[in-house]
Coordinates of C-alpha atoms in Angstrom, one line a residue:
X1 CA -27.5 -31.1 75.1
X2 CA -30.2 -30.3 72.5
X3 CA -33.9 -30.4 72.9
X4 CA -35.9 -30.2 69.6
X5 CA -38.8 -27.8 70.1
X6 CA -42.0 -27.5 68.2
X7 CA -42.0 -24.2 66.2
X8 CA -44.7 -24.7 63.7
X9 CA -47.6 -27.0 62.8
X10 CA -49.0 -27.0 59.3
X11 CA -52.8 -27.5 58.8
X12 CA -51.9 -30.7 56.8
X13 CA -50.5 -32.2 60.0
X14 CA -46.8 -31.7 59.3
X15 CA -44.7 -30.2 62.2
X16 CA -41.4 -28.4 62.3
X17 CA -39.1 -28.8 65.2
X18 CA -36.1 -26.6 65.8
X19 CA -32.9 -28.1 67.3
X20 CA -29.2 -27.6 67.7
X21 CA -26.7 -29.9 66.0
X22 CA -26.5 -33.5 67.2
X23 CA -23.9 -34.7 69.6
X24 CA -21.4 -37.5 69.3
X25 CA -22.3 -38.8 72.8
X26 CA -23.8 -42.3 72.6
X27 CA -26.0 -41.7 75.7
X28 CA -27.4 -38.4 74.4
X29 CA -27.9 -39.9 70.9
X30 CA -30.2 -42.6 72.4
X31 CA -32.3 -40.0 74.3
X32 CA -32.5 -37.8 71.1
X33 CA -33.7 -40.8 69.1
X34 CA -36.3 -41.7 71.7
X35 CA -37.5 -38.1 71.9
X36 CA -37.7 -37.6 68.1
X37 CA -39.4 -41.0 67.7
X38 CA -42.1 -39.8 70.2
X39 CA -42.5 -36.6 68.2
X40 CA -42.8 -38.5 65.0
X41 CA -45.4 -40.8 66.5
X42 CA -47.4 -37.9 67.9
X43 CA -47.9 -36.7 64.3
X44 CA -48.7 -40.2 62.8
X45 CA -47.4 -43.6 63.4
X46 CA -46.2 -43.8 59.8
X47 CA -45.0 -40.2 59.5
X48 CA -41.6 -39.9 57.8
X49 CA -38.8 -38.1 59.7
X50 CA -37.1 -35.5 57.5
X51 CA -34.2 -33.7 59.0
X52 CA -33.1 -30.3 57.5
X53 CA -29.6 -29.4 58.3
X54 CA -29.1 -25.7 57.7
X55 CA -25.3 -25.8 57.9
X56 CA -23.0 -25.9 55.0
X57 CA -21.2 -29.3 54.5
X58 CA -17.9 -27.5 55.4
X59 CA -19.4 -26.1 58.6
X60 CA -20.8 -29.5 59.7
X61 CA -17.5 -31.2 59.0
X62 CA -15.5 -28.5 60.9
X63 CA -17.9 -28.5 63.8
X64 CA -17.5 -32.3 64.1
X65 CA -13.7 -32.1 63.9
X66 CA -13.1 -29.1 66.1
X67 CA -16.0 -29.1 68.6
X68 CA -17.0 -32.8 68.7
X69 CA -20.4 -32.1 67.2
X70 CA -22.2 -34.5 65.0
X71 CA -24.1 -34.8 61.8
X72 CA -27.5 -36.4 61.4
X73 CA -27.8 -39.8 59.9
X74 CA -31.2 -41.0 58.8
X75 CA -30.5 -44.6 59.6
X76 CA -30.2 -43.6 63.3
X77 CA -33.9 -43.1 63.3
X78 CA -35.1 -46.0 61.2
X79 CA -38.0 -47.9 62.7
X80 CA -38.2 -51.5 61.5
X81 CA -41.9 -51.5 62.2
X82 CA -42.5 -49.2 59.2
X83 CA -42.2 -50.2 55.6
X84 CA -39.6 -48.6 53.5
X85 CA -37.1 -45.9 54.2
X86 CA -39.1 -42.8 55.2
X87 CA -36.3 -40.9 56.9
X88 CA -33.9 -38.5 55.2
X89 CA -31.5 -35.7 55.9
X90 CA -31.5 -32.7 53.6
X91 CA -28.6 -30.4 53.6
X92 CA -29.8 -26.8 53.1
X93 CA -26.3 -25.2 52.8
X94 CA -27.2 -21.8 54.5
X95 CA -24.3 -19.5 55.5
X96 CA -23.7 -19.1 59.2
X97 CA -24.8 -16.0 61.2
X98 CA -21.3 -14.5 61.1
X99 CA -21.1 -14.6 57.3
X100 CA -24.6 -13.2 57.0
X101 CA -23.9 -10.3 59.4
X102 CA -20.6 -9.5 57.7
X103 CA -22.4 -9.5 54.3
X104 CA -25.2 -7.2 55.7
X105 CA -22.6 -4.7 57.1
X106 CA -20.9 -4.6 53.7
X107 CA -24.3 -4.0 52.1
X108 CA -25.2 -1.3 54.5
X109 CA -21.8 0.4 54.0
X110 CA -22.4 0.3 50.2
X111 CA -25.9 1.8 50.4
X112 CA -24.6 4.7 52.6
X113 CA -21.8 5.7 50.2
X114 CA -22.4 8.1 47.4
X115 CA -19.0 8.2 45.8
X116 CA -19.3 4.9 43.9
X117 CA -19.9 5.4 40.2
X118 CA -23.1 4.0 38.9
X119 CA -21.4 1.6 36.5
X120 CA -19.5 0.0 39.4
X121 CA -22.4 -0.1 41.9
X122 CA -23.8 -3.5 40.8
X123 CA -20.3 -5.0 40.9
X124 CA -19.9 -3.8 44.5
X125 CA -23.3 -5.1 45.4
X126 CA -22.3 -8.6 44.1
X127 CA -19.1 -8.4 46.2
X128 CA -21.1 -8.1 49.3
X129 CA -22.7 -11.7 48.6
X130 CA -25.9 -10.3 50.2
X131 CA -28.1 -11.4 47.3
X132 CA -26.5 -14.9 47.2
X133 CA -27.2 -15.3 50.9
X134 CA -30.8 -14.1 50.4
X135 CA -31.1 -16.6 47.6
X136 CA -29.8 -19.5 49.7
X137 CA -32.2 -18.6 52.6
X138 CA -35.2 -18.4 50.3
X139 CA -34.2 -21.6 48.6
X140 CA -34.0 -23.4 52.0
X141 CA -37.4 -22.0 53.1
X142 CA -39.1 -23.1 49.9
X143 CA -37.5 -26.7 50.3
X144 CA -38.9 -26.9 53.9
X145 CA -42.3 -25.6 52.9
X146 CA -42.6 -27.9 49.9
X147 CA -41.8 -30.9 52.2
X148 CA -44.4 -29.8 54.7
X149 CA -47.2 -29.2 52.2
X150 CA -46.6 -32.0 49.7
X151 CA -46.0 -34.7 52.3
X152 CA -48.9 -33.5 54.3
X153 CA -51.1 -33.8 51.3
X154 CA -49.8 -36.9 49.5
X155 CA -48.4 -39.0 52.4
X156 CA -48.8 -39.3 56.1
X157 CA -47.5 -36.1 57.8
X158 CA -43.8 -35.7 58.6
X159 CA -42.1 -35.0 62.0

């Protein structure tokens, strides 16, 4: 079971909740919807619900197939009392912790070596994928931050 937990509240009113992946269990989904709706309403009765899925598409599909996990669907959380579709799911495509750790260990091993010619060092750095992982994490963080700040300023806050 998952329990979304408040991890950050922006001064504009937007809040960030941290949660595990959704389940495919119908009873659990109903409880999750009720809980998230209560969180959204606590921010503002017209607050949009934006769900950021950090997993890659491949990981989300594999998790659903092999472990029975789910994927978020914005229509699950639609409230007919609000005007328009204010809910959305944004896929952030961040590598999993195992990929990140492996990449970091490769980077560390590279930095500790002194036998690599200077003209090959940048190629070896690229082979670690560390900079690509850092780019994806930074891009994801900027995406979340922009949603929290812009929606907090221009629209009712998000949950």
